[in-house]
Short mmCIF file of C-alpha atoms and ligand atoms in Angstrom, two decimals:
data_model
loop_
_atom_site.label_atom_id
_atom_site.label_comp_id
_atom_site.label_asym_id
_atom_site.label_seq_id
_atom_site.Cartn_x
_atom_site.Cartn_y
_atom_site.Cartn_z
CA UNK A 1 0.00 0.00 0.00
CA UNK A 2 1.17 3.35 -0.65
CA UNK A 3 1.06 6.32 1.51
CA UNK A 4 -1.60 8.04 -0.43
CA UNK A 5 -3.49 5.26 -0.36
CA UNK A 6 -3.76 5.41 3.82
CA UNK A 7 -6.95 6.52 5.13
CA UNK A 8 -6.74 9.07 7.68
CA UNK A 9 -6.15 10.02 10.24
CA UNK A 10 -3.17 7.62 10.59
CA UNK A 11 -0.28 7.84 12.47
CA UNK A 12 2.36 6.64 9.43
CA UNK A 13 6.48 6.11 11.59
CA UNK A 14 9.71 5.78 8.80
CA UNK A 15 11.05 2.40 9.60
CA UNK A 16 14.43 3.99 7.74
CA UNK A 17 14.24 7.10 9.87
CA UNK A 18 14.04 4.83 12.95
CA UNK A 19 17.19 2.94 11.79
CA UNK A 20 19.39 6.40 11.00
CA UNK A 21 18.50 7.50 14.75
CA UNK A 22 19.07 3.45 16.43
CA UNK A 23 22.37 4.13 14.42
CA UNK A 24 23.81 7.26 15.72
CA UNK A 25 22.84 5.55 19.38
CA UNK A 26 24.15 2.29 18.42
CA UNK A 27 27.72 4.39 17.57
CA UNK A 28 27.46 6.21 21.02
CA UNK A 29 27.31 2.40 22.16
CA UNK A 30 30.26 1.28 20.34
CA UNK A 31 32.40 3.88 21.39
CA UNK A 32 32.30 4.24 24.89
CA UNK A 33 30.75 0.78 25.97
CA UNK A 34 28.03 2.65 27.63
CA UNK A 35 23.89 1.04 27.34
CA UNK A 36 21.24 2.74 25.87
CA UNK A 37 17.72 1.70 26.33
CA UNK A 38 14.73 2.57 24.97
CA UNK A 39 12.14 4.44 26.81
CA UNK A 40 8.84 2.87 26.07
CA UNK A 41 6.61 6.03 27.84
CA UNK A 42 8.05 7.89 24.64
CA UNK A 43 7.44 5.25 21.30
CA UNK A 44 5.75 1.69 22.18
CA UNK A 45 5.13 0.82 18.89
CA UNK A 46 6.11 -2.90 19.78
CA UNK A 47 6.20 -3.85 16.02
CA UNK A 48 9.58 -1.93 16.01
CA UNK A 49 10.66 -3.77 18.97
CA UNK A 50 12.82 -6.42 17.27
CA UNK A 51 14.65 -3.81 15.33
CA UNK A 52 14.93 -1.54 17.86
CA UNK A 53 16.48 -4.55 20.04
CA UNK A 54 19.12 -4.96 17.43
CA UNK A 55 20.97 -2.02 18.07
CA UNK A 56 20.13 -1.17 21.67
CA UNK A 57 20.67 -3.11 24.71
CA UNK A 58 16.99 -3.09 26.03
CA UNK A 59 14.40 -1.18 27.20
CA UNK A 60 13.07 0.59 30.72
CA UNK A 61 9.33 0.88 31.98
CA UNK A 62 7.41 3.12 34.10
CA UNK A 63 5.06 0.67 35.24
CA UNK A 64 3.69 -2.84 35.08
CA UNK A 65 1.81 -3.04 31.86
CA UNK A 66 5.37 -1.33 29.76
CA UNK A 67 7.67 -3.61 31.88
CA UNK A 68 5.86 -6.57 30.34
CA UNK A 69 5.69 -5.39 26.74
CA UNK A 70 9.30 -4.67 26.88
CA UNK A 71 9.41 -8.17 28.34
CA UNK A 72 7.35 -9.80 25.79
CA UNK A 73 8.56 -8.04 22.81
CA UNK A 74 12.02 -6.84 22.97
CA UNK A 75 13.26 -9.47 25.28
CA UNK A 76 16.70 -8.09 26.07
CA UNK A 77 17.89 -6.22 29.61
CA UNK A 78 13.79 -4.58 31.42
CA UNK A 79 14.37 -1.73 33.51
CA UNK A 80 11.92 -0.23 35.84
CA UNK A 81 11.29 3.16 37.43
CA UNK A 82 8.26 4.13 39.52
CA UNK A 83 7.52 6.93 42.03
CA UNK A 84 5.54 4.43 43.81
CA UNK A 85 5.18 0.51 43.44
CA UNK A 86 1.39 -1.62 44.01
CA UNK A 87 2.05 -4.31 46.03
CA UNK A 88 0.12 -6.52 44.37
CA UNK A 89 1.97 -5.61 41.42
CA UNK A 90 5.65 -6.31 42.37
CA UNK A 91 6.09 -9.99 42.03
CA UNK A 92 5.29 -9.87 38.56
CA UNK A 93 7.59 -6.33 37.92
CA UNK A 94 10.14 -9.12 39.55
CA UNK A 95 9.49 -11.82 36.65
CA UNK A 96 9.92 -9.17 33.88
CA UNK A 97 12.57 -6.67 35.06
CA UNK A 98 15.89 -7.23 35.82
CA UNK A 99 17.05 -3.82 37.34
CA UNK A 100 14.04 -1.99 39.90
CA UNK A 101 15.12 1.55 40.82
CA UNK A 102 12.79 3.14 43.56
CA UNK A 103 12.19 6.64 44.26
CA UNK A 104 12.23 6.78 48.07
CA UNK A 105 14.20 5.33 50.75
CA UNK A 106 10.54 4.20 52.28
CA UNK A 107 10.16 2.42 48.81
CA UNK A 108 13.49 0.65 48.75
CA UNK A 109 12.53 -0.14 52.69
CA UNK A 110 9.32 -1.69 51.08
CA UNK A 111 10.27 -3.99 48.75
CA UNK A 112 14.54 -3.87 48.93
CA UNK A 113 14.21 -7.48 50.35
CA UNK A 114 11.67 -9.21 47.41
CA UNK A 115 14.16 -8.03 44.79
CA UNK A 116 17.25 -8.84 46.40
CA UNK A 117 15.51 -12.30 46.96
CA UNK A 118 15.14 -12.40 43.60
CA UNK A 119 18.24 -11.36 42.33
CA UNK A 120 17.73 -8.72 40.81
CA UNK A 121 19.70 -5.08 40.89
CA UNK A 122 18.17 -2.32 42.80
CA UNK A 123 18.88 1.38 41.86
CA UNK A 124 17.67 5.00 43.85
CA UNK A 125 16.33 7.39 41.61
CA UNK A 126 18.27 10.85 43.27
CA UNK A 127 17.25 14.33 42.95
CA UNK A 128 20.43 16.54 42.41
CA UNK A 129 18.35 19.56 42.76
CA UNK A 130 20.10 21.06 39.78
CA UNK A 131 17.53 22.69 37.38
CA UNK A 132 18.93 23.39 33.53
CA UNK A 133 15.59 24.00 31.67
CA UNK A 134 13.82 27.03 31.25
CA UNK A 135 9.79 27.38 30.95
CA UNK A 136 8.93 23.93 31.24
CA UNK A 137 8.11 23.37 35.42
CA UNK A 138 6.18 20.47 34.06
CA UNK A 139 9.28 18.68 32.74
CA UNK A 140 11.12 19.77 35.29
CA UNK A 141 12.12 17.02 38.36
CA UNK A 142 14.04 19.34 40.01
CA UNK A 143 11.36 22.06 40.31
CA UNK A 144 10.64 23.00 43.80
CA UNK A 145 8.55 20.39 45.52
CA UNK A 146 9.28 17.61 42.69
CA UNK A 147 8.60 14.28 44.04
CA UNK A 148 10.44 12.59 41.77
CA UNK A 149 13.98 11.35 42.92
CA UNK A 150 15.81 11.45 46.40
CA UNK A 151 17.37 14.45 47.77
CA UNK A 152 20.98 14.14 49.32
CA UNK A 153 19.00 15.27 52.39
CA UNK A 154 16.70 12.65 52.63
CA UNK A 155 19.12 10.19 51.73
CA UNK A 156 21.03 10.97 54.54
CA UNK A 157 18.51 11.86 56.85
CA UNK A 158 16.51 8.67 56.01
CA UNK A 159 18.75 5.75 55.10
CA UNK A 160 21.47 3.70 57.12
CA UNK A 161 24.90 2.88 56.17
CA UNK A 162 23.88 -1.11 55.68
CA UNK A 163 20.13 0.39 53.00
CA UNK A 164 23.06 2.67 50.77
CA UNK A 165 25.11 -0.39 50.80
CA UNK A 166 22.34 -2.72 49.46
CA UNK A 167 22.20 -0.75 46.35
CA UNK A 168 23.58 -1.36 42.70
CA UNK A 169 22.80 2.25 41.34
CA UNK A 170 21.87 5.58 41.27
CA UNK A 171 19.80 6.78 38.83
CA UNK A 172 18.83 10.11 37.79
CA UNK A 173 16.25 11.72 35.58
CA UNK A 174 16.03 15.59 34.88
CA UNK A 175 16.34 16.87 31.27
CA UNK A 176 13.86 17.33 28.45
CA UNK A 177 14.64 17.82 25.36
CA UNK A 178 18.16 18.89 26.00
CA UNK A 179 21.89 18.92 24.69
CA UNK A 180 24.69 17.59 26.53
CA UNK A 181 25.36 21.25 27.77
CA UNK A 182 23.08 20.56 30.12
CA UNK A 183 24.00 16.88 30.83
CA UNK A 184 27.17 18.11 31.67
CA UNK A 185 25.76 20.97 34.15
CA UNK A 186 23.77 18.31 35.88
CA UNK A 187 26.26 15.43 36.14
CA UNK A 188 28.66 17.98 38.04
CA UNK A 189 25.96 18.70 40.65
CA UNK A 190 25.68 14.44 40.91
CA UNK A 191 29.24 14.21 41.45
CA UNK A 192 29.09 17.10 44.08
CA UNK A 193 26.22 15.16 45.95
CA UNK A 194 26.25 11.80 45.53
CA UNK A 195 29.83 11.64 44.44
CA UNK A 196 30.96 9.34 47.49
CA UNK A 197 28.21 6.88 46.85
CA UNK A 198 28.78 6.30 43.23
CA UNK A 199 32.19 4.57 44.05
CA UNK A 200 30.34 1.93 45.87
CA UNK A 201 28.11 1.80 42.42
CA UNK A 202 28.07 -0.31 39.85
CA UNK A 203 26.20 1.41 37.70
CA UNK A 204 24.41 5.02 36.89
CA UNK A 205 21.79 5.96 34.99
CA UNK A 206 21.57 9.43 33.10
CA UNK A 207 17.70 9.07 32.36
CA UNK A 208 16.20 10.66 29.15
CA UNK A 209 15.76 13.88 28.11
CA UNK A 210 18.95 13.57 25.66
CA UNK A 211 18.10 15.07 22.36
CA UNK A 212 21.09 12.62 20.96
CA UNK A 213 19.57 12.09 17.54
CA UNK A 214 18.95 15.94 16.57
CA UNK A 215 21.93 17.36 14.08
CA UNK A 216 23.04 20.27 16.43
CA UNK A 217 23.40 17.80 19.57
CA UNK A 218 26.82 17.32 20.64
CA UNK A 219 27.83 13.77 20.87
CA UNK A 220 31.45 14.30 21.58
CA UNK A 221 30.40 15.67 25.17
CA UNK A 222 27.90 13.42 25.65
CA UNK A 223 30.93 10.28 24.76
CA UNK A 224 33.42 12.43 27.46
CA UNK A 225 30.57 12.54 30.12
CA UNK A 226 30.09 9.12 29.97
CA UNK A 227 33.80 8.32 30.21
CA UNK A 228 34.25 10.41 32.95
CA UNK A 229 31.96 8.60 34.95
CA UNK A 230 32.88 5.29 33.74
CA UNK A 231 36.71 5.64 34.85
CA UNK A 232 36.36 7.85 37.54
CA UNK A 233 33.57 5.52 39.35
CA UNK A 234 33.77 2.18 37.51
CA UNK A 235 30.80 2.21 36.99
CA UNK A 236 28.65 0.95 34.05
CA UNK A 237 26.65 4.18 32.26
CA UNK A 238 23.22 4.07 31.11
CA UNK A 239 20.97 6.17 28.70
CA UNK A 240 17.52 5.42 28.33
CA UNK A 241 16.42 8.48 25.86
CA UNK A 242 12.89 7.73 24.52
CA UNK A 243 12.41 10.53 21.86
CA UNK A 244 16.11 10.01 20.61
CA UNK A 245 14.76 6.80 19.46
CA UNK A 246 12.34 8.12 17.20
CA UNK A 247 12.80 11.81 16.73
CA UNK A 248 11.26 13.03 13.09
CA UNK A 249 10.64 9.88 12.26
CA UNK A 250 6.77 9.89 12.15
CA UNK A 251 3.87 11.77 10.67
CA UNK A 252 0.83 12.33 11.35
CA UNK A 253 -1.67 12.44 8.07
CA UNK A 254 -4.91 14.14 8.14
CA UNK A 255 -7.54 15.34 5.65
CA UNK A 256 -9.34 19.24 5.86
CA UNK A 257 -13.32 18.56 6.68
CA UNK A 258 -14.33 21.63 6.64
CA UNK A 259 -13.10 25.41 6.58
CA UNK A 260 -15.00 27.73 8.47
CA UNK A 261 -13.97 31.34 9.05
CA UNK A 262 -14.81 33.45 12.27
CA UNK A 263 -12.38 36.92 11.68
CA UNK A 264 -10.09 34.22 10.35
CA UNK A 265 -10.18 31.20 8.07
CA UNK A 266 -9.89 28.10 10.26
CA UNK A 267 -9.56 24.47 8.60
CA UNK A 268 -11.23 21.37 11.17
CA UNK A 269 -9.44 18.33 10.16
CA UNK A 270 -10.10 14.97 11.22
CA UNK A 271 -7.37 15.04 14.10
CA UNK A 272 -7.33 16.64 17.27
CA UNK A 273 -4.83 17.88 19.28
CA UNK A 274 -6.38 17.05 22.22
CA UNK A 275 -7.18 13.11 20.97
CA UNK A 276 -4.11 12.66 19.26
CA UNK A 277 -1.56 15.06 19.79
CA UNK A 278 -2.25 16.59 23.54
CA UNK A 279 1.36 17.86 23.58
CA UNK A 280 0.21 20.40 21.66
CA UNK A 281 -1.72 21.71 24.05
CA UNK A 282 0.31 20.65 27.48
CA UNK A 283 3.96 21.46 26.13
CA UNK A 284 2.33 23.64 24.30
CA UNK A 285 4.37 24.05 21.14
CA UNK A 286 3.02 24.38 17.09
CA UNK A 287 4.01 21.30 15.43
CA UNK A 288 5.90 21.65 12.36
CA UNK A 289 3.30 21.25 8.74
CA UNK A 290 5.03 19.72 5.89
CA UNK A 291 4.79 22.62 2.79
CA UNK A 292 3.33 25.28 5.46
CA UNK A 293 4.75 28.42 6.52
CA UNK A 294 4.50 30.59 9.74
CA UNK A 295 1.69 32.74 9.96
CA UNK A 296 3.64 35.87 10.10
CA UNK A 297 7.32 36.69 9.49
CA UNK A 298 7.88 40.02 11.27
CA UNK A 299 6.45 39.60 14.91
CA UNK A 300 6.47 43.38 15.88
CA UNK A 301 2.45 43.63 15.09
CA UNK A 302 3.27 46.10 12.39
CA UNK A 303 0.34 46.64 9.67
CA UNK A 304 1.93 46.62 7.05
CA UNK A 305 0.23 47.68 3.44
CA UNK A 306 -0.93 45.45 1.17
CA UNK A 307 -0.65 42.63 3.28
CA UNK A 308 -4.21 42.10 4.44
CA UNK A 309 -5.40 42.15 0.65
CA UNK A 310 -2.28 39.44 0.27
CA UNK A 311 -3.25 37.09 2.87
CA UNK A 312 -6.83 38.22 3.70
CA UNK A 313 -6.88 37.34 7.53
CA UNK A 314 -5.64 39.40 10.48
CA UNK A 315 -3.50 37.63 12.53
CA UNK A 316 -2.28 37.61 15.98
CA UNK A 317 1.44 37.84 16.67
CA UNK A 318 3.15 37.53 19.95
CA UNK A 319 1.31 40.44 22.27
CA UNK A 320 -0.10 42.54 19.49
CA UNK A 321 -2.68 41.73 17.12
CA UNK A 322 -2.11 43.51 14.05
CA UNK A 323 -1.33 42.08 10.11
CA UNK A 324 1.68 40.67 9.08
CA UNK A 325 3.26 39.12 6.41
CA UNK A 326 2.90 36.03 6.51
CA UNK A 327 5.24 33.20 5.38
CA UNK A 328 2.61 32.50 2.27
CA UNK A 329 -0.54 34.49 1.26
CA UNK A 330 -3.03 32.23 3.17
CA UNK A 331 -3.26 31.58 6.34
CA UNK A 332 -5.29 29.85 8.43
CA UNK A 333 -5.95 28.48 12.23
CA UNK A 334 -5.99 24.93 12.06
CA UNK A 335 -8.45 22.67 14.53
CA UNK A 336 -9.92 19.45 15.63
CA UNK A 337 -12.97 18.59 15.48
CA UNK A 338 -14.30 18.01 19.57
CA UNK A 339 -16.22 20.03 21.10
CA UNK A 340 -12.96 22.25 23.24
CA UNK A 341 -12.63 25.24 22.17
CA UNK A 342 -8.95 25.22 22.54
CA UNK A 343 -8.67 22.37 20.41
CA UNK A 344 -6.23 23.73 18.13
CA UNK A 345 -3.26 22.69 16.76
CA UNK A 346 -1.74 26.35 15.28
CA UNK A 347 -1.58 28.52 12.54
CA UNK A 348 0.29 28.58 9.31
CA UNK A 349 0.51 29.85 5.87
CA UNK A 350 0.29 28.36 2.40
CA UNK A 351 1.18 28.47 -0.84
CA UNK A 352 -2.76 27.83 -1.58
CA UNK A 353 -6.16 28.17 -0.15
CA UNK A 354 -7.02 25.11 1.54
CA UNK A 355 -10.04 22.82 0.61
CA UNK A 356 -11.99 20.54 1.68
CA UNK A 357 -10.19 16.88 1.20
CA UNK A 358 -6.62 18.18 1.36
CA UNK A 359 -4.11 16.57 3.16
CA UNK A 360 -1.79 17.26 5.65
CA UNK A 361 1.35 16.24 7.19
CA UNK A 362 2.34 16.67 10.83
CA UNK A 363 6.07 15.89 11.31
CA UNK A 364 7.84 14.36 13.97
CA UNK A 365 4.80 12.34 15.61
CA UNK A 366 6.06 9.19 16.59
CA UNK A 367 6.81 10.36 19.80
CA UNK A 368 4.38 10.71 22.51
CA UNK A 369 1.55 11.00 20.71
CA UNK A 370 0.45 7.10 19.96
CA UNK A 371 1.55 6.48 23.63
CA UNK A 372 -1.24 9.56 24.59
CA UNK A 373 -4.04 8.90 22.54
CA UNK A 374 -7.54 9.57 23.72
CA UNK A 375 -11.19 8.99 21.99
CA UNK A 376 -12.75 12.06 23.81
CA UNK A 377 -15.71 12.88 22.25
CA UNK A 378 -15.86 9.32 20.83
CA UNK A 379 -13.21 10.18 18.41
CA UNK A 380 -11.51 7.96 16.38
CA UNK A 381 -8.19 7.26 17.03
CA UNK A 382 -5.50 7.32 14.02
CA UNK A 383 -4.58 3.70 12.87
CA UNK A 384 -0.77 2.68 13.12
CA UNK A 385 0.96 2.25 9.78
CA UNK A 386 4.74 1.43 9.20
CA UNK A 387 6.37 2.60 6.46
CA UNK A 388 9.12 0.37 5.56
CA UNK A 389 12.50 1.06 3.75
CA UNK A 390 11.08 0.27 0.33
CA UNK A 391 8.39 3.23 0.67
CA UNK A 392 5.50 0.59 1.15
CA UNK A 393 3.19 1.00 3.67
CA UNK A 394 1.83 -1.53 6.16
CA UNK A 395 -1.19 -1.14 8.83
CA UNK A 396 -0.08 -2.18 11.90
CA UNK A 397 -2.68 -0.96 13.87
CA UNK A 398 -6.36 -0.23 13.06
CA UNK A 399 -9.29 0.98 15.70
CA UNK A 400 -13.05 1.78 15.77
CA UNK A 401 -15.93 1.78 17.62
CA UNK A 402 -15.21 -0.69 20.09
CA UNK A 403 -11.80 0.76 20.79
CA UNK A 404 -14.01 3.42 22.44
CA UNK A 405 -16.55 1.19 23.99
CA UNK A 406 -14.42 -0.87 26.39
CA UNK A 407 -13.10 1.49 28.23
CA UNK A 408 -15.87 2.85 29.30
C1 PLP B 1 12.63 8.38 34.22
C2 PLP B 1 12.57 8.73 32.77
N1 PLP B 1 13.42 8.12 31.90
C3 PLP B 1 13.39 8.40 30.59
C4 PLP B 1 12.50 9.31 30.05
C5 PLP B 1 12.50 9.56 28.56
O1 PLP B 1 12.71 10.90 28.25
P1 PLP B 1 12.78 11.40 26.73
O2 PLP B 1 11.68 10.76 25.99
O3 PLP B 1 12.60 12.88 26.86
O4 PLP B 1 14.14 11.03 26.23
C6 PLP B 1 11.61 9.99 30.92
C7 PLP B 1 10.66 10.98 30.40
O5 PLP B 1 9.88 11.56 31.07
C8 PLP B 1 11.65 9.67 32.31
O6 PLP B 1 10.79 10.25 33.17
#
């Protein structure tokens, strides 16, 4: 089947895009013996898993249900973090995963004993309290009040000599979307901390949040930071980067129902940012449209003449509202079809007006957004497809009306 050929809305991920990204990781591998694993709260598309398991050395979980897909499907080393373990849940998170890393001392005091009965390697997720993201408190472990990860504090304050000694690592979590700048920054506050404890470590674990696969990242700081804490610690490094994986690797297609126009013209399509993309609206951010411009080019709010007869909408940039020029002559809002009013995905500019039946490409939706889906408002959620190396196109994944039925 052919891409055109999809019905939408569809969710369509690059099988060859996948590989170029599992590369660059795989040579961050090679090079400094370090692990990477993949982060299935970011891409679970489990069809990938035995390709994804070729180049890296496993996967990590933030719960039951993606310990045993990992489990199931990849097969190769199952890590686990959670804030806080079920009970009931942890002597099956002991059949699937072979390292457990707990975000409490309380936690570790919990369940320490079931996993070093079952031999298993234990790990404290620590808070170095070192913030190096701007904007984002939601992404943000180290915010004030995070709950996520163990203060040097607490750790003192709350665990003995013989509970530090039980452990195999210390793991830590607090980037988004970052370069190894920031990595850097963060691994010097670790050090400073929990510096004396990682010597009795055998093994650390940077999180996610490493933006490895984007061309301005800088690998060669990312290979010395791992070094570093290989010789000076002995320790063995992980990574476990979940949009690295599968950064721009996936669209989103979609086809214009209808164009309304209310002061400006607005195109509903048959996806929704809040069913299918809700980073959208919780980053929030304006995904990038495949042909489209931005709405406007200057941002000062300038009315400029001869622009409104050009583009024939007024549109709002940054704090003024004025008319612009816009990237191309038309612009438009686009929206999903639910009943929230904020339901929209942005506004941009083409080379065209837009009609009825067009479609549309969202880039770089492989990540988090199959993982998020909804059916609010008894939408339909977009089917799976794989596009494989030789341009064909495969359905992986197809839903309907019982999708939204059963979990209700
Ligand atoms: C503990 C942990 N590890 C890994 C990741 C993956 O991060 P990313 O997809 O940004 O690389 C996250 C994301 O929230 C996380 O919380």
């Amino acid at each position: 089947m052919k891409r055109e050929e999809l019905r939408t809305p569809c969710f369509v991920v690059q099988e060859g895009k996948i590989r170029e990204n599992l590369e660059i990781l795989k040579e961050i591998e090679d090079e400094t013996g370090c692990h990477i694993l993949l982060a299935q709260k970011a891409f679970s598309m489990y069809s990938l898993y035995p390709l994804i398991g070729e180049y890296l050395d496993g996967a990590t979980a933030s719960g039951l249900y993606e310990a045993r897909l990992g489990y199931e499907e990849m097969g190769k080393e199952n890590h686990i973090f959670s804030p806080a373990y079920r009970e009931e849940e942890m002597d099956e998170i002991l059949k699937y995963c072979d390292h457990i890393v707990f975000n409490s001392p309380a936690q570790i005091r919990k369940y320490g004993g079931k996993v070093r009965a079952a031999g298993r390697s234990m790990g404290l997720r620590v808070n170095p309290e070192c913030s190096t993201q701007e904007g984002h408190a939601i992404y943000d472990p180290c915010a004030p009040f995070s709950r996520l990860g163990t203060t040097l504090e607490r750790l003192r304050a709350e665990m003995t000599e013989e509970e530090i000694r039980s452990l195999d690592g210390i793991h830590f979590h607090t980037l988004c979307e970052q370069n190894s700048d920031d990595l850097a920054v963060t691994l010097k506050a670790v050090e400073e901390k929990f510096g004396p404890y990682l010597h009795e470590m055998k093994w650390v674990n940077f999180g996610g949040g490493h933006h490895i696969t984007r061309p301005d990242y800088d690998r060669e700081l990312l290979k010395q930071c791992i070094r570093h804490m290989q010789e000076t610690y002995g320790v063995e490094v992980y990574l476990e980067p979940g949009e690295a994986v599968a950064l721009n690797a996936g669209i989103l297609l979609t086809e214009v129902l209808e164009i309304v126009d209310n002061g400006m013209k607005i195109g509903i399509l048959d996806t929704s940012a809040a069913c299918h993309m809700p980073d959208v609206l919780e980053m929030p951010y304006r995904p990038p449209l495949k042909g489209a411009g931005d709405p406007a080019e200057c941002c000062s709010g300038e009315k400029i003449e001869g622009a409104a007869e050009n583009m024939g909408n007024t549109v709002e940039s940054g704090k003024d509202a004025g008319v612009c020029c816009p990237e191309k002559p038309y612009v438009y809002r686009l929206a999903g079809p639910t009943c929230l009013a904020g339901d929209v995905i942005g506004d941009y500019s083409f080379a065209e007006p837009l009609k009825c039946g067009d479609r549309l490409e969202f880039q770089d939706m492989a990540i988090y957004t199959m993982v998020k889906t909804n059916t609010f408002n008894g939408m339909k959620l977009p089917d799976i497809v794989l596009e494989r190396e030789d341009g064909t196109c495969e359905i992986m994944r197809s839903f309907g009306y019982e999708d939204f039925k059963m979990r209700l």
